[in-house]
Amino acid sequence: MWSLIAIAAILICAGGVTYAGLYFYKVAVMRAPKVFMSNNPDLKSNPPVAGASWGEGQQWIASQAIKNVELVSDDGLKLRGYWIASDRAEGRTAIVAHGYSGKGKDMGAYAKIYRDVLGFNVLIPDARGHGESEGGYIGFGWHERRDYVSWIQRVIEETGTEAQIVLHGVSMGGATVLMTSGEELPPQVKAVVADCAYTSVAAELSYQLRRMYRLPSFPFLQSASLVSRIKAGYSFREASALRQVRRAKAPILFIHGDADTFVPYYMMDELYDACGSPKERLAVHGAGHGTAYDTDKGTYIRRVAHFIGKYTQPSP
């Protein structure tokens, strides 16, 4: 009798953990409206990772001549990007990566820095599972890193072999460009700017399980990760920006707000310490998640411009 009770209890617990894994996969990974984001006390803006400058960026985007560009990912998804040319670019292009549940055109304020201040062409892709790009799941930067390698090649095709390319991302976009940095990149990639990136998907989701649900990571993270492996083709632990920056060759500027409670500030220190390429960091005092630019626009632009200027220059 007691053996039957014990077996029943184990089966009930296993069923509960399985259900939780499916639930958290649906909430975090599956392509669907992320209602929980707007109710999260750590995020004061809507859409996520967009402060007051979001309106500024939207107005700027609306005034630009935008060329739609597409490519097919290595697993067959049609991806959409938006190309904004500059007559001052002389081969220089910034690829700007948006955050979780956002879209490329949310990044107008950052695109404006590169085009209007620095004179770059700008490419702002919709990540897989976002915007006008295909895909039924969010890769948290891991599968997107391969997409960004393809976007880099597309820029080289567009601007020539003398291209100079900068990757700039915010939040999930920051993690995406860091994960991309650990790939074998062509020499045309000159620098990377990562704003409020997380160290790994496992670390970020473990942190959010504690903050949002008051749950330990085990066994819920492992269950959701297994579902992700089956349905989306990746596990949370393999999706690591921390591991990728150890292999990076391009210089990286790390930016983070010291008041960020959504992707905790200490993650920048971990990423910076692990980075094996030339590196700098900018801590923006009082900035929450994704609001470093809004909090101190002057310093943000100066530091990005100085960093990028060290590794890129107009063609002679």
Coordinates of N, CA, C and O in Angstrom, one line a residue, residues 154-309:
R154 N 25.0 39.8 -45.3 CA 24.2 40.5 -46.1 C 24.7 42.0 -46.2 O 24.7 42.6 -47.3
V155 N 25.2 42.5 -45.1 CA 25.7 43.9 -45.1 C 26.9 44.0 -46.0 O 27.1 44.9 -46.8
I156 N 27.8 43.0 -45.9 CA 29.0 42.9 -46.7 C 28.7 42.9 -48.2 O 29.3 43.6 -49.0
E157 N 27.7 42.1 -48.5 CA 27.2 42.0 -49.9 C 26.7 43.4 -50.4 O 26.9 43.8 -51.5
E158 N 26.0 44.1 -49.5 CA 25.4 45.4 -49.8 C 26.4 46.5 -49.9 O 26.3 47.4 -50.8
T159 N 27.4 46.5 -49.1 CA 28.4 47.6 -49.0 C 29.8 47.3 -49.5 O 30.6 48.2 -49.7
G160 N 30.1 46.0 -49.8 CA 31.4 45.7 -50.3 C 32.3 45.1 -49.2 O 32.1 45.2 -48.0
T161 N 33.4 44.6 -49.7 CA 34.4 43.9 -48.8 C 35.1 44.8 -47.9 O 35.7 44.4 -46.9
E162 N 35.1 46.1 -48.2 CA 35.7 47.1 -47.3 C 34.8 47.6 -46.2 O 35.0 48.6 -45.5
A163 N 33.7 46.9 -46.0 CA 32.7 47.3 -45.0 C 33.3 47.3 -43.6 O 34.2 46.5 -43.3
Q164 N 32.7 48.2 -42.8 CA 33.1 48.2 -41.3 C 31.8 48.1 -40.6 O 30.9 49.0 -40.7
I165 N 31.6 47.1 -39.8 CA 30.3 46.8 -39.2 C 30.4 46.8 -37.7 O 31.4 46.3 -37.1
V166 N 29.4 47.5 -37.1 CA 29.3 47.5 -35.6 C 28.0 46.8 -35.2 O 27.0 47.0 -35.9
L167 N 28.0 46.0 -34.2 CA 26.8 45.4 -33.6 C 26.5 46.1 -32.3 O 27.3 46.3 -31.5
H168 N 25.2 46.5 -32.2 CA 24.7 47.2 -31.0 C 23.4 46.6 -30.6 O 22.5 46.5 -31.4
G169 N 23.3 46.1 -29.4 CA 22.0 45.5 -28.9 C 21.7 46.0 -27.5 O 22.5 46.3 -26.7
V170 N 20.4 45.9 -27.2 CA 19.9 46.3 -25.9 C 19.0 45.1 -25.3 O 18.2 44.5 -26.0
S171 N 19.3 44.8 -24.1 CA 18.6 43.7 -23.4 C 18.8 42.4 -24.1 O 20.0 41.9 -24.3
M172 N 17.8 41.7 -24.6 CA 18.0 40.5 -25.3 C 18.8 40.8 -26.6 O 19.6 39.9 -27.0
G173 N 18.7 42.0 -27.1 CA 19.5 42.3 -28.2 C 21.0 42.4 -27.8 O 21.9 42.1 -28.6
G174 N 21.2 42.9 -26.6 CA 22.6 42.9 -26.1 C 23.2 41.5 -25.9 O 24.3 41.3 -26.3
A175 N 22.4 40.6 -25.4 CA 22.8 39.2 -25.3 C 23.0 38.6 -26.7 O 24.0 37.8 -26.9
T176 N 22.2 39.0 -27.6 CA 22.3 38.5 -29.0 C 23.6 38.9 -29.6 O 24.3 38.0 -30.2
V177 N 24.0 40.1 -29.5 CA 25.3 40.6 -30.1 C 26.5 40.0 -29.4 O 27.5 39.7 -30.0
L178 N 26.3 39.7 -28.1 CA 27.4 39.1 -27.3 C 27.5 37.6 -27.8 O 28.7 37.1 -27.9
M179 N 26.4 36.9 -27.9 CA 26.5 35.6 -28.4 C 27.0 35.5 -29.8 O 27.8 34.6 -30.1
T180 N 26.7 36.5 -30.6 CA 27.3 36.5 -32.0 C 28.8 36.8 -31.9 O 29.5 36.2 -32.7
S181 N 29.2 37.5 -30.9 CA 30.7 37.9 -30.9 C 31.6 36.6 -30.7 O 32.7 36.7 -31.1
G182 N 31.0 35.6 -30.2 CA 31.8 34.4 -30.0 C 31.9 33.5 -31.2 O 32.6 32.4 -31.2
E183 N 31.2 33.8 -32.3 CA 31.3 33.0 -33.5 C 32.5 33.4 -34.3 O 33.1 34.5 -34.0
E184 N 32.8 32.7 -35.4 CA 33.8 33.1 -36.3 C 33.3 34.1 -37.2 O 32.6 33.9 -38.2
L185 N 33.6 35.4 -36.9 CA 33.1 36.5 -37.6 C 34.1 37.0 -38.7 O 35.3 36.9 -38.4
P186 N 33.6 37.6 -39.7 CA 34.6 38.2 -40.7 C 35.2 39.4 -40.2 O 34.7 40.0 -39.2
P187 N 36.4 39.8 -40.7 CA 37.1 40.9 -40.2 C 36.4 42.2 -40.3 O 36.8 43.2 -39.7
Q188 N 35.4 42.3 -41.1 CA 34.6 43.5 -41.3 C 33.8 43.9 -40.0 O 33.4 45.0 -39.9
V189 N 33.7 43.0 -39.1 CA 33.0 43.3 -37.8 C 34.1 43.9 -36.9 O 35.0 43.3 -36.4
K190 N 33.9 45.2 -36.6 CA 34.9 46.0 -35.9 C 34.7 46.2 -34.5 O 35.7 46.3 -33.7
A191 N 33.4 46.2 -34.0 CA 33.2 46.4 -32.6 C 31.8 46.0 -32.3 O 30.9 45.8 -33.1
V192 N 31.5 45.8 -30.9 CA 30.2 45.4 -30.4 C 29.9 46.2 -29.2 O 30.8 46.5 -28.4
V193 N 28.6 46.7 -29.1 CA 28.1 47.4 -28.0 C 27.0 46.6 -27.4 O 26.0 46.4 -28.1
A194 N 27.1 46.2 -26.2 CA 26.0 45.4 -25.5 C 25.5 46.2 -24.3 O 26.2 46.4 -23.3
D195 N 24.2 46.6 -24.4 CA 23.5 47.4 -23.4 C 22.6 46.4 -22.6 O 21.7 45.8 -23.1
C196 N 22.8 46.3 -21.3 CA 22.0 45.6 -20.3 C 21.8 44.1 -20.7 O 20.6 43.6 -20.7
A197 N 22.8 43.4 -21.1 CA 22.7 42.0 -21.6 C 22.8 41.1 -20.3 O 23.4 41.4 -19.3
Y198 N 22.1 39.9 -20.5 CA 22.2 38.9 -19.5 C 23.4 37.9 -19.8 O 23.8 37.8 -20.9
T199 N 23.8 37.2 -18.7 CA 25.0 36.3 -18.9 C 24.6 35.1 -19.7 O 25.3 34.6 -20.5
S200 N 23.4 34.5 -19.3 CA 22.9 33.3 -20.0 C 21.4 33.3 -19.8 O 20.8 33.9 -18.9
V201 N 20.8 32.5 -20.7 CA 19.3 32.3 -20.5 C 19.0 31.6 -19.2 O 18.1 32.0 -18.5
A202 N 19.8 30.6 -18.8 CA 19.6 29.9 -17.6 C 19.6 30.8 -16.4 O 18.8 30.8 -15.5
A203 N 20.7 31.7 -16.4 CA 20.9 32.6 -15.2 C 19.7 33.6 -15.2 O 19.2 33.9 -14.1
E204 N 19.3 34.2 -16.3 CA 18.3 35.2 -16.3 C 16.9 34.6 -15.9 O 16.2 35.2 -15.1
L205 N 16.6 33.4 -16.5 CA 15.3 32.8 -16.1 C 15.3 32.3 -14.7 O 14.2 32.4 -14.0
S206 N 16.4 31.8 -14.2 CA 16.5 31.5 -12.8 C 16.2 32.7 -11.9 O 15.5 32.6 -10.9
Y207 N 16.8 33.8 -12.2 CA 16.6 35.0 -11.5 C 15.1 35.4 -11.6 O 14.6 35.9 -10.5
Q208 N 14.5 35.3 -12.7 CA 13.1 35.7 -12.8 C 12.2 34.8 -12.1 O 11.1 35.2 -11.6
L209 N 12.5 33.5 -12.1 CA 11.7 32.6 -11.3 C 11.6 33.0 -9.9 O 10.5 32.9 -9.2
R210 N 12.7 33.4 -9.3 CA 12.8 33.8 -7.9 C 12.0 35.1 -7.7 O 11.2 35.3 -6.8
R211 N 12.2 36.1 -8.6 CA 11.6 37.4 -8.4 C 10.2 37.4 -8.7 O 9.4 38.0 -8.0
M212 N 9.7 36.8 -9.8 CA 8.4 36.9 -10.3 C 7.4 35.9 -9.7 O 6.3 36.1 -9.5
Y213 N 8.0 34.7 -9.5 CA 7.2 33.5 -9.1 C 7.5 33.0 -7.7 O 6.8 32.1 -7.2
R214 N 8.6 33.5 -7.1 CA 9.0 33.0 -5.8 C 9.3 31.5 -5.8 O 9.0 30.8 -4.9
L215 N 9.9 31.0 -6.9 CA 10.2 29.6 -7.1 C 11.6 29.4 -7.2 O 12.4 30.2 -7.8
P216 N 12.1 28.3 -6.8 CA 13.5 27.9 -7.0 C 13.7 27.5 -8.4 O 12.8 27.1 -9.1
S217 N 14.9 27.6 -8.9 CA 15.2 27.2 -10.3 C 14.9 25.7 -10.5 O 14.4 25.3 -11.6
F218 N 15.4 24.9 -9.6 CA 15.2 23.4 -9.7 C 13.8 23.0 -9.1 O 13.5 23.4 -8.0
P219 N 13.0 22.2 -9.8 CA 13.3 21.6 -11.0 C 12.6 22.3 -12.2 O 12.6 21.8 -13.3
F220 N 12.1 23.5 -12.0 CA 11.2 24.2 -13.0 C 12.0 24.6 -14.2 O 11.6 24.5 -15.3
L221 N 13.2 25.2 -13.9 CA 14.0 25.6 -15.0 C 14.5 24.4 -15.9 O 14.4 24.5 -17.1
Q222 N 14.8 23.3 -15.3 CA 15.3 22.2 -16.0 C 14.1 21.6 -16.9 O 14.3 21.2 -18.0
S223 N 12.9 21.6 -16.3 CA 11.7 21.1 -17.0 C 11.4 22.0 -18.2 O 11.2 21.5 -19.4
A224 N 11.4 23.3 -18.0 CA 11.2 24.2 -19.2 C 12.3 24.1 -20.2 O 12.0 24.2 -21.4
S225 N 13.5 24.0 -19.7 CA 14.6 23.8 -20.7 C 14.5 22.6 -21.5 O 14.8 22.6 -22.7
L226 N 14.1 21.5 -20.9 CA 13.8 20.3 -21.7 C 12.8 20.5 -22.8 O 12.9 20.0 -23.9
V227 N 11.7 21.1 -22.4 CA 10.6 21.5 -23.4 C 11.2 22.3 -24.5 O 10.9 22.1 -25.7
S228 N 12.0 23.3 -24.1 CA 12.6 24.2 -25.1 C 13.5 23.4 -26.1 O 13.6 23.6 -27.3
R229 N 14.3 22.4 -25.5 CA 15.2 21.6 -26.3 C 14.3 20.8 -27.3 O 14.7 20.7 -28.5
I230 N 13.2 20.3 -26.9 CA 12.3 19.5 -27.8 C 11.6 20.3 -28.8 O 11.6 20.0 -30.0
K231 N 11.1 21.5 -28.4 CA 10.2 22.3 -29.3 C 11.0 23.3 -30.1 O 10.6 23.7 -31.2
A232 N 12.0 23.9 -29.4 CA 12.8 25.0 -30.1 C 14.2 24.7 -30.5 O 14.9 25.5 -31.1
G233 N 14.7 23.5 -30.0 CA 16.0 23.1 -30.5 C 17.2 23.6 -29.7 O 18.3 23.5 -30.1
Y234 N 16.9 24.2 -28.5 CA 18.0 24.6 -27.7 C 17.7 24.5 -26.2 O 16.5 24.7 -25.8
S235 N 18.7 24.3 -25.4 CA 18.5 24.3 -23.9 C 18.9 25.7 -23.4 O 19.7 26.4 -24.0
F236 N 18.5 26.0 -22.2 CA 18.7 27.3 -21.6 C 20.2 27.4 -21.2 O 20.8 28.5 -21.3
R237 N 20.8 26.4 -20.8 CA 22.2 26.5 -20.4 C 23.2 26.6 -21.5 O 24.3 27.3 -21.4
E238 N 22.9 26.1 -22.7 CA 23.8 26.3 -23.8 C 23.7 27.7 -24.3 O 24.7 28.2 -25.0
A239 N 22.6 28.4 -24.1 CA 22.5 29.8 -24.6 C 23.2 30.7 -23.7 O 22.6 31.4 -22.8
S240 N 24.5 30.8 -23.8 CA 25.3 31.6 -22.9 C 26.1 32.6 -23.5 O 27.0 32.4 -24.3
A241 N 25.8 33.9 -23.2 CA 26.7 35.0 -23.7 C 28.0 35.0 -22.9 O 29.0 35.4 -23.5
L242 N 28.0 34.5 -21.7 CA 29.2 34.5 -20.9 C 30.3 33.6 -21.5 O 31.4 33.9 -21.6
R243 N 29.8 32.4 -22.0 CA 30.8 31.5 -22.7 C 31.2 32.1 -24.0 O 32.4 32.0 -24.4
Q244 N 30.3 32.8 -24.7 CA 30.7 33.3 -26.0 C 31.7 34.5 -26.0 O 32.6 34.6 -26.8
V245 N 31.6 35.3 -24.9 CA 32.5 36.5 -24.9 C 33.9 36.0 -24.6 O 34.9 36.7 -24.9
R246 N 34.1 34.8 -24.0 CA 35.4 34.3 -23.8 C 36.1 34.0 -25.1 O 37.4 34.0 -25.2
R247 N 35.3 33.8 -26.2 CA 35.9 33.5 -27.5 C 35.9 34.8 -28.4 O 36.4 34.7 -29.5
A248 N 35.4 35.8 -27.9 CA 35.2 37.0 -28.8 C 36.6 37.6 -29.2 O 37.5 37.6 -28.4
K249 N 36.6 38.1 -30.4 CA 37.8 38.8 -30.9 C 37.6 40.3 -31.1 O 38.5 41.1 -31.0
A250 N 36.3 40.6 -31.4 CA 36.0 42.1 -31.6 C 36.0 42.8 -30.3 O 35.5 42.2 -29.3
P251 N 36.4 44.1 -30.3 CA 36.3 44.9 -29.0 C 34.8 45.0 -28.6 O 33.9 45.1 -29.5
I252 N 34.6 45.0 -27.3 CA 33.2 45.1 -26.8 C 33.1 46.2 -25.7 O 33.9 46.3 -24.8
L253 N 32.1 47.0 -25.9 CA 31.7 48.0 -24.9 C 30.5 47.5 -24.2 O 29.4 47.2 -24.8
F254 N 30.6 47.3 -22.8 CA 29.5 46.8 -22.0 C 28.8 48.0 -21.3 O 29.5 48.9 -20.7
I255 N 27.5 48.2 -21.4 CA 26.7 49.2 -20.8 C 25.7 48.6 -19.9 O 25.0 47.7 -20.3
H256 N 25.5 49.2 -18.7 CA 24.4 48.7 -17.8 C 24.0 49.8 -16.9 O 24.9 50.6 -16.4
G257 N 22.8 49.9 -16.6 CA 22.3 50.8 -15.5 C 22.5 50.1 -14.1 O 22.2 49.0 -14.0
D258 N 23.0 50.9 -13.2 CA 23.3 50.3 -11.9 C 22.0 50.1 -11.0 O 22.1 49.6 -9.9
A259 N 20.9 50.6 -11.5 CA 19.6 50.4 -10.9 C 18.7 49.3 -11.6 O 17.5 49.2 -11.3
D260 N 19.3 48.6 -12.5 CA 18.6 47.6 -13.2 C 18.3 46.4 -12.3 O 19.2 45.8 -11.8
T261 N 17.0 46.1 -12.2 CA 16.6 45.0 -11.4 C 15.9 43.9 -12.2 O 15.4 42.9 -11.7
F262 N 15.9 44.1 -13.5 CA 15.3 43.1 -14.4 C 16.4 42.1 -14.9 O 16.3 40.9 -14.9
V263 N 17.5 42.7 -15.5 CA 18.7 42.0 -15.7 C 19.7 42.6 -14.8 O 20.2 43.7 -15.0
P264 N 20.0 41.9 -13.7 CA 20.8 42.6 -12.6 C 22.1 43.1 -13.0 O 22.8 42.5 -13.9
Y265 N 22.5 44.2 -12.4 CA 23.7 44.9 -12.7 C 25.0 44.0 -12.7 O 25.9 44.2 -13.4
Y266 N 25.0 43.1 -11.7 CA 26.2 42.3 -11.5 C 26.5 41.4 -12.8 O 27.6 41.0 -12.9
M267 N 25.5 41.2 -13.6 CA 25.8 40.4 -14.8 C 26.7 41.1 -15.7 O 27.5 40.5 -16.4
M268 N 26.7 42.5 -15.7 CA 27.7 43.2 -16.6 C 29.1 42.9 -16.1 O 30.0 42.7 -16.9
D269 N 29.3 42.9 -14.8 CA 30.7 42.6 -14.2 C 31.1 41.2 -14.6 O 32.3 41.0 -15.0
E270 N 30.2 40.2 -14.6 CA 30.6 38.8 -14.9 C 30.9 38.8 -16.4 O 31.9 38.1 -16.8
L271 N 30.2 39.4 -17.3 CA 30.5 39.4 -18.7 C 31.8 40.1 -19.0 O 32.6 39.7 -19.8
Y272 N 32.0 41.3 -18.3 CA 33.2 42.1 -18.6 C 34.4 41.2 -18.2 O 35.4 41.2 -18.9
D273 N 34.4 40.6 -17.0 CA 35.5 39.8 -16.5 C 35.8 38.6 -17.4 O 37.0 38.3 -17.6
A274 N 34.8 38.1 -18.0 CA 35.0 36.9 -18.9 C 35.4 37.2 -20.3 O 36.0 36.4 -20.9
C275 N 35.2 38.5 -20.7 CA 35.5 38.9 -22.1 C 37.0 38.8 -22.3 O 37.8 39.3 -21.6
G276 N 37.4 38.2 -23.5 CA 38.8 38.0 -23.8 C 39.3 39.0 -24.8 O 40.4 39.0 -25.2
S277 N 38.4 39.8 -25.4 CA 38.8 40.8 -26.4 C 39.0 42.2 -25.7 O 38.6 42.4 -24.6
P278 N 39.5 43.2 -26.5 CA 39.6 44.5 -25.9 C 38.2 45.0 -25.4 O 37.2 44.7 -26.1
K279 N 38.1 45.6 -24.3 CA 36.8 45.9 -23.7 C 36.8 47.2 -22.9 O 37.8 47.6 -22.4
E280 N 35.6 47.7 -22.8 CA 35.4 48.9 -21.9 C 34.0 48.7 -21.3 O 33.2 47.9 -21.8
R281 N 33.7 49.4 -20.3 CA 32.4 49.4 -19.7 C 31.9 50.8 -19.3 O 32.7 51.6 -18.9
L282 N 30.6 50.9 -19.3 CA 29.9 52.2 -18.9 C 28.8 51.8 -17.9 O 27.8 51.1 -18.3
A283 N 28.9 52.2 -16.7 CA 27.8 52.1 -15.7 C 27.1 53.4 -15.6 O 27.7 54.4 -15.4
V284 N 25.8 53.3 -15.9 CA 25.0 54.6 -15.8 C 24.2 54.6 -14.5 O 23.3 53.8 -14.3
H285 N 24.6 55.6 -13.7 CA 24.0 55.7 -12.4 C 22.5 56.0 -12.4 O 22.1 56.9 -13.1
G286 N 21.7 55.2 -11.7 CA 20.3 55.4 -11.6 C 19.5 54.9 -12.7 O 18.2 55.0 -12.7
A287 N 20.1 54.3 -13.7 CA 19.3 53.8 -14.8 C 18.8 52.4 -14.6 O 19.5 51.5 -14.1
G288 N 17.5 52.2 -14.9 CA 16.9 50.9 -14.8 C 17.1 50.1 -16.1 O 18.0 50.4 -16.9
H289 N 16.3 49.1 -16.3 CA 16.6 48.2 -17.4 C 16.2 48.9 -18.7 O 15.1 49.4 -18.9
G290 N 17.2 48.9 -19.6 CA 17.0 49.5 -20.9 C 16.9 51.0 -21.0 O 16.5 51.5 -22.0
T291 N 17.2 51.6 -19.9 CA 17.0 53.1 -19.8 C 18.3 53.9 -19.7 O 18.3 55.0 -19.3
A292 N 19.5 53.2 -19.9 CA 20.7 53.9 -19.8 C 20.8 55.1 -20.7 O 21.3 56.2 -20.3
Y293 N 20.3 55.0 -22.0 CA 20.3 56.1 -22.9 C 19.4 57.2 -22.4 O 19.8 58.4 -22.4
D294 N 18.2 56.9 -22.0 CA 17.3 57.9 -21.5 C 17.9 58.6 -20.3 O 17.6 59.8 -20.1
T295 N 18.5 57.9 -19.4 CA 19.0 58.5 -18.1 C 20.1 59.5 -18.3 O 20.2 60.5 -17.7
D296 N 21.0 59.2 -19.3 CA 22.1 60.1 -19.5 C 22.5 60.1 -21.0 O 23.5 59.4 -21.4
K297 N 21.7 60.7 -21.8 CA 21.9 60.7 -23.3 C 23.3 61.2 -23.7 O 23.9 60.6 -24.6
G298 N 23.7 62.3 -23.1 CA 25.0 62.9 -23.5 C 26.2 61.9 -23.3 O 27.0 61.7 -24.2
T299 N 26.2 61.3 -22.1 CA 27.3 60.4 -21.8 C 27.2 59.1 -22.7 O 28.2 58.6 -23.2
Y300 N 26.0 58.6 -22.8 CA 25.8 57.5 -23.7 C 26.3 57.7 -25.1 O 27.1 56.9 -25.6
I301 N 26.0 58.8 -25.7 CA 26.4 59.1 -27.1 C 27.9 59.3 -27.1 O 28.6 58.8 -28.0
R302 N 28.4 60.0 -26.2 CA 29.9 60.3 -26.2 C 30.7 59.0 -26.1 O 31.7 58.8 -26.8
R303 N 30.3 58.1 -25.1 CA 31.0 56.9 -24.9 C 30.9 56.0 -26.1 O 31.9 55.3 -26.5
V304 N 29.7 55.8 -26.7 CA 29.6 55.0 -27.8 C 30.4 55.5 -29.0 O 31.1 54.8 -29.7
A305 N 30.3 56.9 -29.2 CA 31.0 57.5 -30.3 C 32.5 57.3 -30.2 O 33.2 57.0 -31.1
H306 N 33.0 57.5 -29.0 CA 34.5 57.4 -28.7 C 34.9 56.0 -28.9 O 35.9 55.7 -29.6
F307 N 34.1 55.0 -28.4 CA 34.5 53.6 -28.5 C 34.5 53.2 -30.0 O 35.5 52.6 -30.5
I308 N 33.4 53.5 -30.7 CA 33.3 53.1 -32.1 C 34.4 53.8 -32.9 O 34.9 53.2 -33.9
G309 N 34.7 55.1 -32.6 CA 35.7 55.8 -33.3 C 37.1 55.2 -33.3 O 37.9 55.5 -34.1

